[in-house]
Amino acid sequence: MSRPDPTPKAITSLQNERVKLIRSLEMRKVRRETGLFIAEGASVLMMARDAGWSPKMLAFLAGSAAGGVTKDLVRWAMKADAECLEVSEAVLGKIAAKDNPQSVIGVFEQRWQNPPAATDRAETLWVALEAIRDPGNLGTIIRTTDAVGASGVLLVGQTVDPYSREAVRASMGSVFSVPLARLEPPAFLDLARRWKGAVVGTHLDARTDFRKQTFTQPTLLVMGSEGPGLSDTLKGACTDLVKIPMAGKLDSLNLAVATALILYEARRTRLTL
């Protein structure tokens, strides 16, 4: 099979097959079938480049590649033999996000890592998310995982797609730096049984303040879904249960906020200015 021609092609028609493909990647079914996803914005694409990723396709607004960052990104894409599409404003308006649209869009192949292995490395810290439903929460958790230098994010059961437009945008490019893995609940339970360290879950019935938990051994941090929280099945797999103290009338925080608090506590002794 011949390689795609990386020379930028002028695209003005919404009926162009490549434009149709990019638009179709809004649908999870298409992302699953093709193994592709889209990422938008120069800063996000620069993070992809710096993390060693290469696009399969790059679409940019006609005239924007004359200089600056977009020119650099087009060179990067051409060097990777990616298809480069110089699109009209009308086409860009159909393939970019409706709110805060960006002038450059990349199409990438998804990357899924093998699930974490039981390890003796004390610094290992994976975030396991059960049935998370909000793409904004997932993207933010991926971003926080990157910020604290944790090992990766493990999706358990039926979850939102980390490669959806909303999740990628919320990650601010961290989706290109954080290992992502997925397991069904039975396989996760097997991993938890074999885990050589702590399996720490958050639960309203917990009696331990999360700030009292020691994170000196390999850790699986298990967070439940928005609303229902951690299921009884995964709760039973935890070696430790913690909770965040609340002074007001609410009994819980937003999932992404709660995860961030615990991740920073887990990494407190390892993070310095």
Tab-separated table of N, CA and C in Angstrom, residues 69-222:
chain	number	residue	atom	x	y	z
A	69	VAL	N	3.139	28.745	14.872
A	69	VAL	CA	3.000	27.388	15.382
A	69	VAL	C	2.363	26.453	14.357
A	70	THR	N	1.352	26.931	13.651
A	70	THR	CA	0.686	26.064	12.677
A	70	THR	C	1.658	25.593	11.605
A	71	LYS	N	2.539	26.469	11.162
A	71	LYS	CA	3.554	26.074	10.183
A	71	LYS	C	4.422	24.948	10.731
A	72	ASP	N	4.818	25.075	11.998
A	72	ASP	CA	5.635	24.027	12.626
A	72	ASP	C	4.872	22.712	12.711
A	73	LEU	N	3.580	22.797	13.033
A	73	LEU	CA	2.776	21.580	13.147
A	73	LEU	C	2.587	20.902	11.793
A	74	VAL	N	2.418	21.695	10.748
A	74	VAL	CA	2.277	21.118	9.410
A	74	VAL	C	3.571	20.418	9.001
A	75	ARG	N	4.699	21.015	9.307
A	75	ARG	CA	5.987	20.371	9.019
A	75	ARG	C	6.111	19.048	9.767
A	76	TRP	N	5.701	19.057	11.027
A	76	TRP	CA	5.733	17.829	11.843
A	76	TRP	C	4.863	16.749	11.222
A	77	ALA	N	3.658	17.141	10.808
A	77	ALA	CA	2.735	16.178	10.210
A	77	ALA	C	3.275	15.646	8.885
A	78	MET	N	3.840	16.517	8.075
A	78	MET	CA	4.388	16.090	6.787
A	78	MET	C	5.560	15.136	6.984
A	79	LYS	N	6.377	15.424	7.982
A	79	LYS	CA	7.515	14.543	8.266
A	79	LYS	C	7.033	13.152	8.669
A	80	ALA	N	5.858	13.099	9.307
A	80	ALA	CA	5.277	11.816	9.728
A	80	ALA	C	4.447	11.165	8.621
A	81	ASP	N	4.465	11.767	7.413
A	81	ASP	CA	3.682	11.261	6.278
A	81	ASP	C	2.187	11.275	6.554
A	82	ALA	N	1.751	12.215	7.389
A	82	ALA	CA	0.322	12.361	7.649
A	82	ALA	C	-0.340	13.104	6.490
A	83	GLU	N	-1.601	12.845	6.278
A	83	GLU	CA	-2.357	13.611	5.293
A	83	GLU	C	-2.620	15.003	5.854
A	84	CYS	N	-2.305	16.020	5.091
A	84	CYS	CA	-2.498	17.400	5.530
A	84	CYS	C	-3.596	18.041	4.689
A	85	LEU	N	-4.592	18.570	5.359
A	85	LEU	CA	-5.751	19.155	4.694
A	85	LEU	C	-5.829	20.637	5.020
A	86	GLU	N	-5.729	21.469	3.994
A	86	GLU	CA	-5.873	22.918	4.170
A	86	GLU	C	-7.330	23.247	3.879
A	87	VAL	N	-8.100	23.473	4.927
A	87	VAL	CA	-9.556	23.532	4.775
A	87	VAL	C	-10.064	24.963	4.811
A	88	SER	N	-11.192	25.157	4.159
A	88	SER	CA	-11.839	26.464	4.171
A	88	SER	C	-12.468	26.731	5.532
A	89	GLU	N	-12.838	27.980	5.744
A	89	GLU	CA	-13.472	28.339	7.018
A	89	GLU	C	-14.788	27.595	7.203
A	90	ALA	N	-15.515	27.399	6.103
A	90	ALA	CA	-16.792	26.681	6.193
A	90	ALA	C	-16.580	25.231	6.606
A	91	VAL	N	-15.561	24.593	6.050
A	91	VAL	CA	-15.268	23.207	6.413
A	91	VAL	C	-14.805	23.130	7.861
A	92	LEU	N	-13.923	24.045	8.242
A	92	LEU	CA	-13.430	24.040	9.623
A	92	LEU	C	-14.585	24.186	10.604
A	93	GLY	N	-15.552	25.017	10.244
A	93	GLY	CA	-16.697	25.221	11.122
A	93	GLY	C	-17.506	23.966	11.363
A	94	LYS	N	-17.411	23.001	10.443
A	94	LYS	CA	-18.148	21.749	10.588
A	94	LYS	C	-17.354	20.663	11.309
A	95	ILE	N	-16.032	20.767	11.312
A	95	ILE	CA	-15.239	19.702	11.941
A	95	ILE	C	-14.670	20.119	13.290
A	96	ALA	N	-14.670	21.426	13.579
A	96	ALA	CA	-14.144	21.899	14.860
A	96	ALA	C	-15.258	21.942	15.895
A	97	ALA	N	-14.860	22.020	17.161
A	97	ALA	CA	-15.836	22.141	18.243
A	97	ALA	C	-16.652	23.410	18.061
A	98	LYS	N	-17.915	23.341	18.422
A	98	LYS	CA	-18.788	24.500	18.232
A	98	LYS	C	-18.439	25.641	19.182
A	99	ASP	N	-18.037	25.317	20.403
A	99	ASP	CA	-17.626	26.350	21.337
A	99	ASP	C	-16.101	26.417	21.342
A	100	ASN	N	-15.584	27.615	21.222
A	100	ASN	CA	-14.140	27.849	21.187
A	100	ASN	C	-13.452	27.005	20.114
A	101	PRO	N	-13.875	27.135	18.846
A	101	PRO	CA	-13.275	26.327	17.775
A	101	PRO	C	-11.804	26.665	17.563
A	102	GLN	N	-11.028	25.651	17.215
A	102	GLN	CA	-9.596	25.809	16.980
A	102	GLN	C	-9.307	25.745	15.481
A	103	SER	N	-8.173	26.325	15.074
A	103	SER	CA	-7.855	26.406	13.649
A	103	SER	C	-7.014	25.243	13.154
A	104	VAL	N	-6.655	24.325	14.038
A	104	VAL	CA	-5.876	23.161	13.621
A	104	VAL	C	-6.361	21.933	14.391
A	105	ILE	N	-6.555	20.834	13.665
A	105	ILE	CA	-7.126	19.613	14.230
A	105	ILE	C	-6.291	18.420	13.776
A	106	GLY	N	-5.968	17.551	14.699
A	106	GLY	CA	-5.216	16.347	14.363
A	106	GLY	C	-6.054	15.099	14.549
A	107	VAL	N	-5.810	14.107	13.719
A	107	VAL	CA	-6.428	12.787	13.848
A	107	VAL	C	-5.330	11.798	14.218
A	108	PHE	N	-5.552	11.053	15.289
A	108	PHE	CA	-4.528	10.156	15.828
A	108	PHE	C	-5.088	8.753	16.019
A	109	GLU	N	-4.181	7.791	16.107
A	109	GLU	CA	-4.562	6.441	16.494
A	109	GLU	C	-4.605	6.341	18.015
A	110	GLN	N	-5.642	5.711	18.543
A	110	GLN	CA	-5.749	5.504	19.984
A	110	GLN	C	-4.626	4.584	20.471
A	111	ARG	N	-4.238	4.796	21.718
A	111	ARG	CA	-3.251	3.916	22.341
A	111	ARG	C	-3.820	3.377	23.646
A	112	TRP	N	-3.855	2.065	23.747
A	112	TRP	CA	-4.285	1.395	24.977
A	112	TRP	C	-3.135	0.546	25.498
A	113	GLN	N	-2.813	0.738	26.759
A	113	GLN	CA	-1.733	-0.014	27.382
A	113	GLN	C	-2.275	-1.312	27.977
A	114	ASN	N	-1.378	-2.241	28.235
A	114	ASN	CA	-1.759	-3.413	29.009
A	114	ASN	C	-2.115	-2.980	30.426
A	115	PRO	N	-3.049	-3.656	31.078
A	115	PRO	CA	-3.370	-3.318	32.471
A	115	PRO	C	-2.121	-3.393	33.336
A	116	PRO	N	-2.085	-2.622	34.416
A	116	PRO	CA	-0.894	-2.639	35.275
A	116	PRO	C	-0.647	-4.023	35.858
A	117	ALA	N	0.608	-4.352	36.003
A	117	ALA	CA	0.988	-5.627	36.611
A	117	ALA	C	1.276	-5.415	38.085
A	118	ALA	N	1.073	-6.447	38.876
A	118	ALA	CA	1.449	-6.378	40.288
A	118	ALA	C	2.940	-6.096	40.370
A	119	THR	N	3.316	-5.130	41.181
A	119	THR	CA	4.697	-4.677	41.220
A	119	THR	C	5.110	-4.346	42.644
A	120	ASP	N	6.409	-4.379	42.892
A	120	ASP	CA	6.937	-4.010	44.205
A	120	ASP	C	7.397	-2.556	44.246
A	121	ARG	N	7.264	-1.852	43.141
A	121	ARG	CA	7.758	-0.471	43.083
A	121	ARG	C	6.848	0.439	43.898
A	122	ALA	N	7.406	1.029	44.948
A	122	ALA	CA	6.598	1.822	45.878
A	122	ALA	C	5.975	3.038	45.216
A	123	GLU	N	6.624	3.566	44.176
A	123	GLU	CA	6.114	4.791	43.554
A	123	GLU	C	4.947	4.542	42.603
A	124	THR	N	4.613	3.279	42.360
A	124	THR	CA	3.516	2.969	41.440
A	124	THR	C	2.186	3.465	42.004
A	125	LEU	N	1.456	4.218	41.204
A	125	LEU	CA	0.157	4.756	41.620
A	125	LEU	C	-0.758	4.827	40.397
A	126	TRP	N	-1.672	3.886	40.308
A	126	TRP	CA	-2.665	3.866	39.239
A	126	TRP	C	-4.006	4.346	39.773
A	127	VAL	N	-4.731	5.091	38.957
A	127	VAL	CA	-6.089	5.514	39.288
A	127	VAL	C	-7.060	4.602	38.551
A	128	ALA	N	-7.873	3.870	39.295
A	128	ALA	CA	-8.889	2.997	38.704
A	128	ALA	C	-10.247	3.684	38.828
A	129	LEU	N	-10.924	3.864	37.713
A	129	LEU	CA	-12.204	4.566	37.686
A	129	LEU	C	-13.302	3.595	37.276
A	130	GLU	N	-14.280	3.437	38.151
A	130	GLU	CA	-15.373	2.499	37.879
A	130	GLU	C	-16.563	3.215	37.250
A	131	ALA	N	-16.915	2.822	36.040
A	131	ALA	CA	-18.144	3.276	35.378
A	131	ALA	C	-18.283	4.792	35.352
A	132	ILE	N	-17.190	5.514	35.154
A	132	ILE	CA	-17.254	6.972	35.076
A	132	ILE	C	-18.061	7.375	33.848
A	133	ARG	N	-18.922	8.390	34.002
A	133	ARG	CA	-19.869	8.746	32.949
A	133	ARG	C	-19.624	10.119	32.330
A	134	ASP	N	-18.927	10.987	33.001
A	134	ASP	CA	-18.780	12.358	32.523
A	134	ASP	C	-17.431	12.538	31.830
A	135	PRO	N	-17.418	12.891	30.529
A	135	PRO	CA	-16.139	13.034	29.829
A	135	PRO	C	-15.284	14.165	30.373
A	136	GLY	N	-15.940	15.221	30.881
A	136	GLY	CA	-15.176	16.309	31.480
A	136	GLY	C	-14.444	15.860	32.723
A	137	ASN	N	-15.119	15.073	33.559
A	137	ASN	CA	-14.460	14.522	34.747
A	137	ASN	C	-13.294	13.623	34.359
A	138	LEU	N	-13.513	12.755	33.372
A	138	LEU	CA	-12.448	11.836	32.970
A	138	LEU	C	-11.240	12.596	32.433
A	139	GLY	N	-11.480	13.567	31.571
A	139	GLY	CA	-10.371	14.346	31.039
A	139	GLY	C	-9.616	15.090	32.117
A	140	THR	N	-10.353	15.639	33.081
A	140	THR	CA	-9.710	16.362	34.179
A	140	THR	C	-8.887	15.420	35.047
A	141	ILE	N	-9.391	14.220	35.289
A	141	ILE	CA	-8.638	13.238	36.084
A	141	ILE	C	-7.368	12.816	35.345
A	142	ILE	N	-7.459	12.639	34.036
A	142	ILE	CA	-6.257	12.323	33.253
A	142	ILE	C	-5.241	13.453	33.379
A	143	ARG	N	-5.725	14.672	33.323
A	143	ARG	CA	-4.830	15.835	33.468
A	143	ARG	C	-4.170	15.856	34.842
A	144	THR	N	-4.940	15.577	35.890
A	144	THR	CA	-4.384	15.563	37.244
A	144	THR	C	-3.403	14.410	37.420
A	145	THR	N	-3.720	13.263	36.847
A	145	THR	CA	-2.802	12.122	36.895
A	145	THR	C	-1.456	12.497	36.296
A	146	ASP	N	-1.494	13.218	35.204
A	146	ASP	CA	-0.272	13.710	34.568
A	146	ASP	C	0.452	14.685	35.488
A	147	ALA	N	-0.306	15.590	36.099
A	147	ALA	CA	0.295	16.639	36.928
A	147	ALA	C	1.060	16.084	38.121
A	148	VAL	N	0.548	15.024	38.726
A	148	VAL	CA	1.207	14.475	39.918
A	148	VAL	C	2.219	13.385	39.575
A	149	GLY	N	2.311	13.032	38.309
A	149	GLY	CA	3.260	11.996	37.919
A	149	GLY	C	2.832	10.601	38.304
A	150	ALA	N	1.520	10.364	38.357
A	150	ALA	CA	1.034	9.017	38.659
A	150	ALA	C	1.232	8.108	37.446
A	151	SER	N	1.014	6.825	37.646
A	151	SER	CA	1.405	5.831	36.643
A	151	SER	C	0.454	5.738	35.462
A	152	GLY	N	-0.843	5.943	35.697
A	152	GLY	CA	-1.796	5.833	34.612
A	152	GLY	C	-3.216	5.759	35.120
A	153	VAL	N	-4.149	5.662	34.180
A	153	VAL	CA	-5.578	5.586	34.491
A	153	VAL	C	-6.124	4.267	33.954
A	154	LEU	N	-6.804	3.540	34.829
A	154	LEU	CA	-7.398	2.245	34.492
A	154	LEU	C	-8.916	2.392	34.513
A	155	LEU	N	-9.559	2.143	33.394
A	155	LEU	CA	-11.010	2.249	33.289
A	155	LEU	C	-11.633	0.881	33.525
A	156	VAL	N	-12.560	0.833	34.479
A	156	VAL	CA	-13.153	-0.440	34.893
A	156	VAL	C	-14.630	-0.465	34.508
A	157	GLY	N	-15.018	-1.473	33.737
A	157	GLY	CA	-16.412	-1.610	33.352
A	157	GLY	C	-16.791	-0.676	32.220
A	158	GLN	N	-18.084	-0.379	32.129
A	158	GLN	CA	-18.600	0.480	31.068
A	158	GLN	C	-18.381	1.942	31.447
A	159	THR	N	-17.461	2.586	30.763
A	159	THR	CA	-17.119	3.968	31.087
A	159	THR	C	-17.245	4.847	29.854
A	160	VAL	N	-17.202	6.145	30.097
A	160	VAL	CA	-17.144	7.100	29.004
A	160	VAL	C	-15.819	6.919	28.265
A	161	ASP	N	-15.784	7.339	27.019
A	161	ASP	CA	-14.608	7.160	26.167
A	161	ASP	C	-13.569	8.254	26.440
A	162	PRO	N	-12.353	7.895	26.853
A	162	PRO	CA	-11.321	8.907	27.089
A	162	PRO	C	-10.875	9.594	25.808
A	163	TYR	N	-11.225	9.016	24.650
A	163	TYR	CA	-10.833	9.607	23.376
A	163	TYR	C	-11.978	10.369	22.715
A	164	SER	N	-13.031	10.657	23.476
A	164	SER	CA	-14.073	11.539	22.968
A	164	SER	C	-13.529	12.959	22.894
A	165	ARG	N	-14.144	13.783	22.059
A	165	ARG	CA	-13.693	15.168	21.916
A	165	ARG	C	-13.680	15.882	23.264
A	166	GLU	N	-14.739	15.670	24.057
A	166	GLU	CA	-14.855	16.378	25.332
A	166	GLU	C	-13.783	15.943	26.323
A	167	ALA	N	-13.521	14.642	26.402
A	167	ALA	CA	-12.514	14.150	27.342
A	167	ALA	C	-11.114	14.594	26.937
A	168	VAL	N	-10.816	14.524	25.643
A	168	VAL	CA	-9.499	14.956	25.167
A	168	VAL	C	-9.294	16.429	25.465
A	169	ARG	N	-10.328	17.230	25.218
A	169	ARG	CA	-10.211	18.667	25.473
A	169	ARG	C	-10.018	18.936	26.961
A	170	ALA	N	-10.770	18.243	27.817
A	170	ALA	CA	-10.640	18.462	29.258
A	170	ALA	C	-9.277	18.028	29.778
A	171	SER	N	-8.652	17.081	29.097
A	171	SER	CA	-7.325	16.628	29.536
A	171	SER	C	-6.241	17.637	29.209
A	172	MET	N	-6.553	18.610	28.364
A	172	MET	CA	-5.587	19.644	27.960
A	172	MET	C	-4.314	19.039	27.378
A	173	GLY	N	-4.460	17.921	26.684
A	173	GLY	CA	-3.319	17.284	26.046
A	173	GLY	C	-2.676	16.185	26.860
A	174	SER	N	-3.072	16.039	28.119
A	174	SER	CA	-2.462	15.002	28.960
A	174	SER	C	-2.823	13.598	28.497
A	175	VAL	N	-3.854	13.468	27.667
A	175	VAL	CA	-4.206	12.157	27.121
A	175	VAL	C	-3.047	11.575	26.310
A	176	PHE	N	-2.139	12.437	25.856
A	176	PHE	CA	-0.979	11.974	25.098
A	176	PHE	C	0.179	11.545	26.002
A	177	SER	N	0.078	11.825	27.286
A	177	SER	CA	1.176	11.523	28.213
A	177	SER	C	0.847	10.444	29.230
A	178	VAL	N	-0.431	10.230	29.493
A	178	VAL	CA	-0.853	9.318	30.562
A	178	VAL	C	-1.248	7.960	29.980
A	179	PRO	N	-0.640	6.874	30.427
A	179	PRO	CA	-1.051	5.545	29.974
A	179	PRO	C	-2.510	5.264	30.347
A	180	LEU	N	-3.250	4.721	29.403
A	180	LEU	CA	-4.651	4.362	29.618
A	180	LEU	C	-4.819	2.864	29.410
A	181	ALA	N	-5.553	2.240	30.313
A	181	ALA	CA	-5.826	0.805	30.213
A	181	ALA	C	-7.285	0.571	30.592
A	182	ARG	N	-7.791	-0.601	30.294
A	182	ARG	CA	-9.191	-0.901	30.614
A	182	ARG	C	-9.336	-2.372	30.989
A	183	LEU	N	-10.267	-2.621	31.903
A	183	LEU	CA	-10.551	-3.973	32.374
A	183	LEU	C	-12.035	-4.093	32.697
A	184	GLU	N	-12.567	-5.267	32.512
A	184	GLU	CA	-13.900	-5.558	33.012
A	184	GLU	C	-13.783	-5.870	34.509
A	185	PRO	N	-14.870	-5.693	35.282
A	185	PRO	CA	-14.793	-5.897	36.734
A	185	PRO	C	-14.178	-7.221	37.171
A	186	PRO	N	-14.518	-8.379	36.576
A	186	PRO	CA	-13.885	-9.627	37.039
A	186	PRO	C	-12.364	-9.605	36.895
A	187	ALA	N	-11.874	-9.050	35.802
A	187	ALA	CA	-10.424	-8.978	35.609
A	187	ALA	C	-9.796	-8.002	36.596
A	188	PHE	N	-10.522	-6.926	36.923
A	188	PHE	CA	-9.994	-5.999	37.921
A	188	PHE	C	-9.909	-6.665	39.290
A	189	LEU	N	-10.920	-7.441	39.638
A	189	LEU	CA	-10.891	-8.138	40.930
A	189	LEU	C	-9.695	-9.078	41.009
A	190	ASP	N	-9.383	-9.726	39.906
A	190	ASP	CA	-8.208	-10.599	39.879
A	190	ASP	C	-6.935	-9.784	40.064
A	191	LEU	N	-6.854	-8.628	39.408
A	191	LEU	CA	-5.693	-7.753	39.581
A	191	LEU	C	-5.574	-7.304	41.028
A	192	ALA	N	-6.693	-6.921	41.640
A	192	ALA	CA	-6.664	-6.457	43.031
A	192	ALA	C	-6.176	-7.550	43.974
A	193	ARG	N	-6.551	-8.781	43.701
A	193	ARG	CA	-6.101	-9.892	44.549
A	193	ARG	C	-4.596	-10.101	44.433
A	194	ARG	N	-4.059	-9.854	43.256
A	194	ARG	CA	-2.632	-10.079	43.032
A	194	ARG	C	-1.778	-8.853	43.353
A	195	TRP	N	-2.411	-7.726	43.621
A	195	TRP	CA	-1.689	-6.459	43.790
A	195	TRP	C	-0.758	-6.507	45.004
A	196	LYS	N	0.492	-6.140	44.805
A	196	LYS	CA	1.494	-6.186	45.878
A	196	LYS	C	1.582	-4.836	46.583
A	197	GLY	N	0.495	-4.429	47.169
A	197	GLY	CA	0.469	-3.143	47.848
A	197	GLY	C	-0.929	-2.846	48.336
A	198	ALA	N	-1.303	-1.572	48.311
A	198	ALA	CA	-2.602	-1.149	48.821
A	198	ALA	C	-3.583	-0.917	47.676
A	199	VAL	N	-4.805	-1.358	47.891
A	199	VAL	CA	-5.910	-1.040	46.988
A	199	VAL	C	-6.826	-0.119	47.785
A	200	VAL	N	-6.728	1.165	47.518
A	200	VAL	CA	-7.386	2.186	48.337
A	200	VAL	C	-8.634	2.686	47.622
A	201	GLY	N	-9.784	2.497	48.245
A	201	GLY	CA	-11.037	2.960	47.681
A	201	GLY	C	-11.620	4.108	48.481
A	202	THR	N	-12.434	4.919	47.830
A	202	THR	CA	-13.141	5.991	48.528
A	202	THR	C	-14.593	5.565	48.722
A	203	HIS	N	-15.102	5.791	49.941
A	203	HIS	CA	-16.468	5.345	50.231
A	203	HIS	C	-17.011	6.152	51.400
A	204	LEU	N	-18.309	6.455	51.347
A	204	LEU	CA	-18.926	7.246	52.411
A	204	LEU	C	-18.928	6.513	53.745
A	205	ASP	N	-18.851	5.192	53.725
A	205	ASP	CA	-18.835	4.422	54.973
A	205	ASP	C	-17.447	4.320	55.593
A	206	ALA	N	-16.446	4.833	54.902
A	206	ALA	CA	-15.074	4.724	55.412
A	206	ALA	C	-14.920	5.516	56.706
A	207	ARG	N	-14.018	5.068	57.551
A	207	ARG	CA	-13.757	5.741	58.823
A	207	ARG	C	-12.376	6.397	58.853
A	208	THR	N	-11.641	6.289	57.756
A	208	THR	CA	-10.292	6.838	57.715
A	208	THR	C	-10.251	8.099	56.866
A	209	ASP	N	-9.772	9.183	57.457
A	209	ASP	CA	-9.526	10.424	56.726
A	209	ASP	C	-8.448	10.140	55.676
A	210	PHE	N	-8.675	10.593	54.442
A	210	PHE	CA	-7.715	10.282	53.379
A	210	PHE	C	-6.324	10.828	53.679
A	211	ARG	N	-6.254	11.849	54.539
A	211	ARG	CA	-4.948	12.426	54.887
A	211	ARG	C	-4.183	11.556	55.875
A	212	LYS	N	-4.861	10.586	56.470
A	212	LYS	CA	-4.207	9.659	57.397
A	212	LYS	C	-3.696	8.401	56.684
A	213	GLN	N	-4.107	8.228	55.441
A	213	GLN	CA	-3.682	7.053	54.688
A	213	GLN	C	-2.203	7.182	54.299
A	214	THR	N	-1.464	6.119	54.454
A	214	THR	CA	-0.069	6.126	54.015
A	214	THR	C	0.007	5.593	52.586
A	215	PHE	N	0.780	6.279	51.769
A	215	PHE	CA	0.942	5.886	50.370
A	215	PHE	C	2.409	5.555	50.117
A	216	THR	N	2.910	4.600	50.882
A	216	THR	CA	4.329	4.244	50.812
A	216	THR	C	4.559	2.920	50.102
A	217	GLN	N	3.525	2.380	49.493
A	217	GLN	CA	3.638	1.116	48.772
A	217	GLN	C	2.881	1.232	47.455
A	218	PRO	N	3.057	0.295	46.544
A	218	PRO	CA	2.321	0.362	45.283
A	218	PRO	C	0.823	0.503	45.552
A	219	THR	N	0.190	1.451	44.865
A	219	THR	CA	-1.200	1.774	45.197
A	219	THR	C	-2.093	1.771	43.966
A	220	LEU	N	-3.236	1.128	44.120
A	220	LEU	CA	-4.361	1.280	43.208
A	220	LEU	C	-5.373	2.176	43.913
A	221	LEU	N	-5.605	3.371	43.390
A	221	LEU	CA	-6.615	4.264	43.949
A	221	LEU	C	-7.909	4.045	43.176
A	222	VAL	N	-8.931	3.545	43.861
A	222	VAL	CA	-10.171	3.143	43.197
A	222	VAL	C	-11.258	4.170	43.490
